[in-house]
Amino acid sequence: MSKRFTIILAAGKGTRMKSKLYKVLHQVCGRSMVDHVLTQVEKTHMDRVVTVVGYGAEQVEETLGDRTEYVLQKQQLGTGHAVLQTEPLLKDEAGTTLVVSGDTPLFKAETFENLFKYHEAKKAVATVLTSKAPDPTGYGRIVRNDLGIVEKIVEQKDATPAEQEIDEINTGVYVFDNQALFKALHETNNENAQGEYYLTDVIQILKEQGEIVAAYRMTDFNESMGVNDRVALSKATRVMQRRINEAHMRNGVTLINPDDTYIDVDVKIGNDTIIEPGVLLKGRTTIGSDCLIGAHSELHDTVLHDGVTVTSSFLESSEMQAGSDIGPMSHLRPDSMIGPKVHLGNFVEVKKSTIDEGTKVGHLTYVGNAHLGKRINVGCGVVFVNYDGANKHETTVGDDAFIGSNSNLVAPLKVADHSFIAAGSTITNQVNQYDMAIARARQTNKPGYFKKLPYQPEED
């Protein structure tokens, strides 16, 4: 097999996005569009990948890193001009070159592989990837002769009324004999409605030279969807969501309502897990088997082990071990480690803390910068006071301790195992093993005081 190369076109500004963010960096299901393209290209085992950048070049390079080489297109003078910028890197290479746009996030590696195989089988110098479009408006049209052989590709603005009726469109993806590509690029001109150098003109030049030009028609038009504005971005996202959700269901995950479940492309989910409607799973979240993610929960970059239950809660950059549960209406903030069989009830917030096996934090509690041991009971309304206005401090609570309701634990603080904190206490000093700590004012009752009040309720 000959060498394979890819040129990713990612230099356009994308003014129709009306955004400060460079177009190809807009995300579809947790990954930038150009990253989606590069990821699929990588699966086809390329010898070299070169990305053409322009506006926002530094941001694109930061996003893709060293997975690709880069060239800069200083002036946006068309797709042909963009490809020509890669000539210093690729012109002497022998092999086959794939050209694809960075704003087409839905292409699959299988489609690229099929395109290469078709190109090789036809012994073509150039092969264009085409599709039948329900509405071809805006796309270049594939013009064939009576024998079905590709004659040319006509852009929308240059097409005659008859050519505009053609529904077979150019997806903007091609494979070329690499050296023939660069030779033909030097013969293109910008005598067209846009005043640009079209890559499609290479097809016509090769045809006139008697070279074999083929067209491979793919079956799924949705793959070819280019994104030029926010409406197209939302459509591409819906297609990707359906693709992701279907893959998880086929792998043994139950999605109660797939159309109302949003899962990013890098999320991993074990079998026999149930996902209820309105759930968002973002970033690199990993969920084990036999979990239940309740309605309207949101997880970002979070790891759940097997058998975890999340009920209508928000979790970010944290981990919950096997058999633990949280919610409803609770919040795991970053760097929280929840041990096995831990119970976090309603309206509990945990931040940068570790909670060990079997501990229960029932409700209305804040745990910040703390390490809680095993089998602790934390009562209602407890606050781990971790901030003095300038610095964060840590609290440690040992195994089998009891923290009474409405207590404040003021860090830095150590509470030993098998200790007891009475309800309503504000604890500022160390509590030793087997001690009970009480820190509250003694109750005083004033007999008959109610009758001295200026307002007396009427008796029934």
XYZ file of C-alpha atoms in Angstrom:
460
model
C 0.000 0.000 0.000
C 1.314 3.453 -0.938
C 1.874 6.170 1.626
C -1.145 8.127 2.809
C -1.291 11.803 3.695
C -4.056 14.116 4.894
C -4.525 17.858 4.509
C -7.082 19.365 6.906
C -8.378 22.773 5.803
C -8.903 24.881 8.927
C -7.967 28.434 7.972
C -11.350 30.135 7.484
C -12.565 32.681 10.012
C -16.196 31.604 10.009
C -17.877 35.018 10.115
C -21.362 33.497 9.958
C -20.802 31.946 13.389
C -20.781 35.514 14.768
C -18.384 34.407 17.458
C -15.093 35.397 19.055
C -14.184 31.703 18.883
C -12.494 30.467 15.729
C -15.003 28.399 13.720
C -13.390 24.955 13.737
C -12.947 25.184 17.526
C -16.681 25.260 18.227
C -17.569 22.050 20.007
C -19.833 19.189 19.040
C -20.527 16.816 21.941
C -17.452 17.741 23.948
C -14.824 17.946 21.217
C -13.948 20.711 18.769
C -15.006 20.143 15.170
C -11.440 20.009 13.890
C -10.550 17.532 16.651
C -13.394 15.269 15.488
C -11.979 15.362 11.963
C -8.417 14.658 13.076
C -9.534 11.815 15.347
C -11.228 10.014 12.446
C -8.264 10.685 10.159
C -5.906 9.158 12.740
C -7.909 5.923 12.653
C -6.990 5.491 8.973
C -3.255 5.296 9.834
C -1.843 8.254 7.932
C 1.872 8.689 7.317
C 1.592 12.475 7.643
C -1.181 14.899 8.553
C -0.877 18.616 7.782
C -3.415 21.177 9.020
C -3.780 24.495 7.206
C -4.431 27.246 9.762
C -5.152 30.946 9.429
C -7.342 32.922 11.788
C -6.858 31.687 15.340
C -3.866 29.561 14.355
C -2.393 29.502 17.856
C -5.676 28.272 19.359
C -5.952 25.468 16.818
C -2.359 24.393 17.442
C -2.969 24.454 21.185
C -6.054 22.266 20.735
C -4.500 19.671 18.410
C -0.953 19.748 19.754
C 1.669 17.609 18.029
C -0.861 15.228 16.475
C -0.446 17.105 13.180
C 1.952 19.361 11.311
C 0.865 22.925 10.484
C 1.145 25.463 7.681
C -0.180 29.019 7.714
C -2.471 30.462 5.046
C -1.940 34.187 5.545
C -4.608 35.226 3.043
C -7.835 33.267 2.537
C -7.844 32.954 -1.258
C -9.788 29.721 -1.616
C -9.449 25.994 -1.035
C -6.944 25.502 -3.844
C -4.723 28.222 -2.424
C -5.033 26.644 1.046
C -3.861 23.241 -0.169
C -0.987 24.859 -2.056
C 0.395 26.153 1.270
C 1.305 22.562 2.166
C 3.541 22.197 -0.887
C 6.838 22.793 0.982
C 6.019 19.809 3.222
C 4.369 17.381 0.817
C 5.286 18.114 -2.820
C 8.108 15.534 -2.994
C 6.120 12.750 -1.327
C 4.827 9.847 -3.418
C 1.455 8.510 -2.353
C -2.210 9.399 -1.928
C -3.479 12.552 -0.238
C -6.851 13.026 1.464
C -8.173 16.602 1.625
C -10.916 17.319 4.158
C -12.373 20.414 5.810
C -12.007 21.036 9.543
C -15.644 22.108 9.892
C -17.124 18.698 8.965
C -17.201 16.892 12.332
C -19.484 13.995 11.349
C -17.288 12.058 8.933
C -16.365 8.549 10.052
C -13.042 6.802 9.585
C -14.847 4.014 7.717
C -15.953 6.509 5.072
C -12.395 7.752 4.571
C -11.162 4.153 4.349
C -13.825 3.271 1.763
C -12.881 6.348 -0.254
C -9.222 5.283 -0.349
C -10.135 1.734 -1.405
C -12.446 2.959 -4.158
C -9.771 5.359 -5.416
C -7.192 2.561 -5.536
C -9.594 0.111 -7.205
C -10.395 2.610 -9.946
C -6.707 3.443 -10.407
C -7.794 7.063 -10.314
C -5.609 10.145 -10.062
C -8.387 11.952 -8.212
C -11.559 10.764 -6.480
C -14.219 13.035 -5.034
C -16.519 11.958 -2.214
C -20.134 12.694 -3.139
C -23.605 12.231 -1.703
C -27.245 12.740 -2.627
C -28.524 15.847 -0.818
C -32.184 16.415 0.142
C -31.521 20.109 -0.496
C -28.376 20.713 -2.546
C -28.498 24.506 -2.219
C -25.075 25.912 -1.411
C -23.133 22.801 -2.385
C -20.970 22.216 -5.435
C -22.750 19.982 -7.970
C -21.298 16.820 -9.498
C -21.797 17.008 -13.269
C -21.666 13.590 -14.971
C -21.940 12.605 -18.630
C -24.382 10.089 -20.087
C -22.141 7.221 -18.997
C -22.056 8.442 -15.384
C -18.452 9.586 -15.611
C -17.615 12.771 -13.691
C -17.143 15.692 -16.067
C -16.687 18.530 -13.574
C -17.670 20.038 -10.246
C -19.578 23.330 -10.386
C -19.872 25.669 -7.409
C -23.341 26.997 -6.519
C -22.621 30.567 -7.636
C -21.149 29.421 -10.948
C -23.810 26.806 -11.755
C -26.367 27.199 -14.540
C -30.066 26.745 -13.689
C -29.896 23.193 -15.056
C -26.798 22.385 -13.005
C -28.458 23.760 -9.876
C -31.143 21.074 -10.265
C -28.533 18.329 -9.735
C -28.850 16.743 -6.279
C -25.521 14.894 -6.195
C -23.197 17.178 -4.301
C -19.518 17.537 -3.590
C -18.860 16.867 0.092
C -15.552 18.758 -0.075
C -13.537 15.595 0.545
C -11.101 14.287 -2.057
C -8.208 11.915 -2.517
C -5.489 12.678 -5.062
C -2.274 11.281 -6.343
C -0.096 13.575 -4.260
C 2.341 14.779 -6.914
C -0.396 15.180 -9.549
C -2.314 17.339 -7.069
C 0.446 19.908 -6.635
C 1.272 19.963 -10.323
C -2.372 20.722 -11.193
C -2.709 23.353 -8.457
C -0.174 25.529 -10.287
C -2.466 25.528 -13.327
C -5.549 26.860 -11.502
C -6.753 30.473 -11.695
C -9.254 32.666 -9.859
C -11.487 33.579 -12.786
C -14.777 32.837 -11.055
C -17.584 34.547 -9.126
C -15.661 34.441 -5.860
C -12.264 35.452 -7.237
C -10.748 32.448 -5.448
C -8.587 29.471 -6.359
C -10.902 26.456 -6.183
C -9.630 22.990 -5.364
C -12.472 21.722 -7.552
C -10.699 23.207 -10.604
C -8.028 20.544 -10.135
C -10.644 17.966 -11.108
C -11.323 19.736 -14.404
C -7.598 20.136 -15.126
C -6.943 16.444 -14.550
C -9.924 15.515 -16.733
C -8.570 17.649 -19.581
C -5.223 15.897 -19.206
C -6.925 12.542 -19.754
C -6.453 11.327 -16.187
C -8.955 9.044 -14.462
C -11.224 11.031 -12.146
C -13.649 8.988 -10.039
C -16.485 9.782 -7.650
C -17.389 7.643 -4.650
C -20.966 8.214 -3.467
C -21.469 7.566 0.226
C -24.856 6.536 1.624
C -25.243 8.778 4.696
C -25.583 12.423 3.666
C -25.478 13.533 7.317
C -21.778 12.705 7.507
C -21.004 15.428 4.998
C -22.691 18.188 6.987
C -20.485 21.275 7.058
C -20.928 23.798 9.856
C -20.970 27.469 8.912
C -23.404 28.931 11.450
C -25.063 28.166 14.785
C -28.061 26.491 13.146
C -25.818 24.002 11.365
C -23.848 23.520 14.589
C -27.025 22.496 16.416
C -27.971 20.081 13.612
C -24.526 18.478 13.657
C -24.751 18.148 17.434
C -28.098 16.354 17.193
C -26.705 13.894 14.652
C -23.667 13.224 16.829
C -25.830 12.815 19.940
C -27.972 10.183 18.241
C -24.841 8.370 17.057
C -23.281 8.393 20.552
C -26.484 7.367 22.332
C -27.161 4.505 19.937
C -23.634 3.153 20.468
C -24.100 3.143 24.262
C -27.481 1.407 24.017
C -26.021 -1.275 21.763
C -23.308 -1.773 24.393
C -25.863 -2.538 27.110
C -26.732 0.873 28.571
C -30.391 1.775 29.123
C -31.353 5.295 28.061
C -34.948 5.920 29.124
C -35.335 8.759 26.614
C -32.375 8.996 24.205
C -33.688 12.194 22.629
C -33.410 13.954 25.995
C -30.023 12.556 27.048
C -26.793 14.409 26.256
C -23.565 12.392 26.284
C -20.200 13.717 25.124
C -18.111 11.660 22.740
C -15.397 10.730 25.272
C -17.792 9.458 27.969
C -17.551 5.753 28.888
C -20.464 3.817 30.451
C -20.626 0.227 31.698
C -23.417 -2.196 30.879
C -26.669 -2.413 32.849
C -26.405 1.236 33.850
C -29.656 3.203 33.574
C -29.698 6.826 32.432
C -32.911 8.761 33.069
C -34.143 11.718 30.956
C -32.493 15.124 31.067
C -29.059 13.805 32.055
C -25.882 15.536 30.801
C -22.633 13.535 30.809
C -19.742 15.803 29.862
C -16.017 15.670 29.208
C -14.179 12.466 30.085
C -16.744 11.105 32.519
C -16.508 7.359 33.180
C -19.429 5.411 34.658
C -19.277 1.779 35.768
C -21.841 -0.988 35.476
C -25.171 -1.199 37.341
C -25.320 2.520 38.079
C -28.422 4.705 38.102
C -28.096 8.303 36.925
C -31.325 10.028 37.887
C -33.199 12.606 35.867
C -31.584 16.011 35.320
C -28.222 15.060 36.802
C -25.071 16.575 35.297
C -21.609 14.990 35.463
C -18.378 16.628 34.273
C -15.077 14.714 34.107
C -16.281 12.437 36.901
C -15.579 8.762 37.646
C -18.309 6.518 39.058
C -17.506 2.939 40.022
C -20.037 0.098 39.816
C -23.399 0.352 41.518
C -23.412 4.123 42.170
C -26.686 6.051 42.339
C -26.864 9.741 41.432
C -30.209 11.434 41.997
C -30.748 14.849 40.387
C -27.297 16.143 41.332
C -24.285 17.979 39.873
C -20.857 16.297 39.960
C -17.588 17.703 38.619
C -14.032 16.354 38.512
C -14.653 13.912 41.355
C -14.893 10.187 42.024
C -17.485 7.974 43.702
C -16.574 4.404 44.593
C -18.743 1.295 44.412
C -22.156 1.329 46.063
C -22.129 4.991 47.052
C -25.024 7.353 46.380
C -25.753 11.067 46.226
C -28.770 13.338 46.029
C -31.208 14.675 45.278
C -30.010 18.257 44.746
C -26.426 17.765 45.887
C -23.114 18.990 44.512
C -19.711 17.329 44.249
C -17.144 20.004 43.517
C -13.686 19.239 42.077
C -11.199 16.920 43.782
C -13.701 15.063 45.936
C -13.195 11.345 46.572
C -16.253 9.487 47.856
C -15.528 6.018 49.217
C -17.563 2.821 48.864
C -21.075 2.682 50.351
C -21.007 6.360 51.333
C -24.374 8.089 51.532
C -24.647 11.753 50.568
C -28.234 12.909 50.915
C -30.125 15.950 49.720
C -28.556 19.423 49.585
C -25.051 18.230 50.440
C -22.026 20.017 48.992
C -18.582 18.427 49.063
C -15.453 20.222 47.875
C -11.849 18.918 47.741
C -12.563 16.292 50.391
C -12.230 12.560 50.995
C -15.047 10.602 52.615
C -14.280 6.995 53.509
C -16.374 3.842 53.438
C -19.767 3.731 55.090
C -19.916 7.360 56.203
C -23.313 9.075 56.017
C -23.851 12.775 55.315
C -27.612 12.999 55.297
C -28.648 16.498 54.347
C -28.050 20.244 54.348
C -24.300 19.970 54.944
C -21.133 21.539 53.541
C -17.904 19.496 53.613
C -14.878 21.486 52.409
C -11.152 20.628 52.579
C -11.808 17.694 54.885
C -10.908 14.070 55.349
C -13.680 11.992 56.895
C -12.937 8.464 58.032
C -15.151 5.389 57.990
C -18.675 4.930 59.383
C -19.083 8.533 60.518
C -22.537 9.985 61.004
C -22.757 13.661 60.022
C -25.986 15.268 61.197
C -28.170 17.799 59.462
C -26.859 21.321 58.892
C -23.183 20.644 59.687
C -20.634 23.072 58.232
C -16.940 22.338 57.821
C -15.644 25.887 58.137
C -12.549 25.797 55.924
C -11.899 29.445 54.987
C -10.618 32.206 57.273
C -10.950 34.965 54.691
C -7.423 34.506 53.352
C -6.533 30.796 53.357
C -8.185 27.382 53.229
C -7.576 24.966 56.119
C -8.227 21.251 56.590
C -10.349 19.239 58.996
C -9.758 15.556 59.797
C -12.417 13.373 61.410
C -11.568 9.838 62.516
C -13.499 6.608 62.095
C -16.819 6.008 63.881
C -17.182 9.623 65.035
C -20.575 11.265 65.483
C -21.094 14.865 64.356
C -24.305 16.275 65.825
C -26.699 18.397 63.797
C -26.029 22.103 63.249
C -22.395 21.853 64.342
C -19.613 24.026 62.935
C -16.144 22.486 62.655
C -13.677 25.343 62.335
C -10.463 24.378 60.550
C -7.658 23.650 61.077
C -9.082 20.908 63.256
C -8.604 17.256 64.208
C -11.468 15.183 65.535
C -10.334 11.738 66.713
C -12.044 8.444 65.995
C -14.848 7.285 68.311
C -15.549 10.842 69.427
C -18.880 12.649 69.777
C -19.774 16.252 68.977
C -22.972 17.492 70.529
C -25.579 19.129 68.312
C -25.311 22.886 67.902
C -21.617 23.063 68.842
C -18.952 25.265 67.271
C -15.731 23.272 67.582
C -12.403 25.098 67.348
C -10.108 22.821 69.383
C -8.952 19.245 68.913
C -11.358 16.506 70.041
C -9.649 13.420 71.470
C -10.635 9.784 71.204
C -13.792 8.836 73.165
C -14.403 12.499 74.112
C -17.712 14.289 73.758
C -17.278 17.925 72.757
C -19.925 20.488 73.673
C -19.472 24.109 72.625
C -22.695 26.050 73.110
C -24.257 28.407 75.645
C -26.107 26.750 78.532
C -29.898 27.013 78.232
C -31.626 29.348 80.685
C -35.442 29.422 81.168
C -37.152 32.576 82.566
C -40.392 31.523 84.326
C -43.475 33.589 83.400
C -41.599 35.815 80.964
C -44.168 35.375 78.214
C -46.810 37.225 80.283
C -44.575 40.321 80.396
C -44.608 40.708 76.611
C -46.428 43.862 75.384
C -48.455 41.860 72.944
C -50.778 39.217 74.368
C -52.700 36.951 71.989
C -56.442 36.726 72.405
C -57.696 33.594 74.077
C -60.047 31.324 72.123
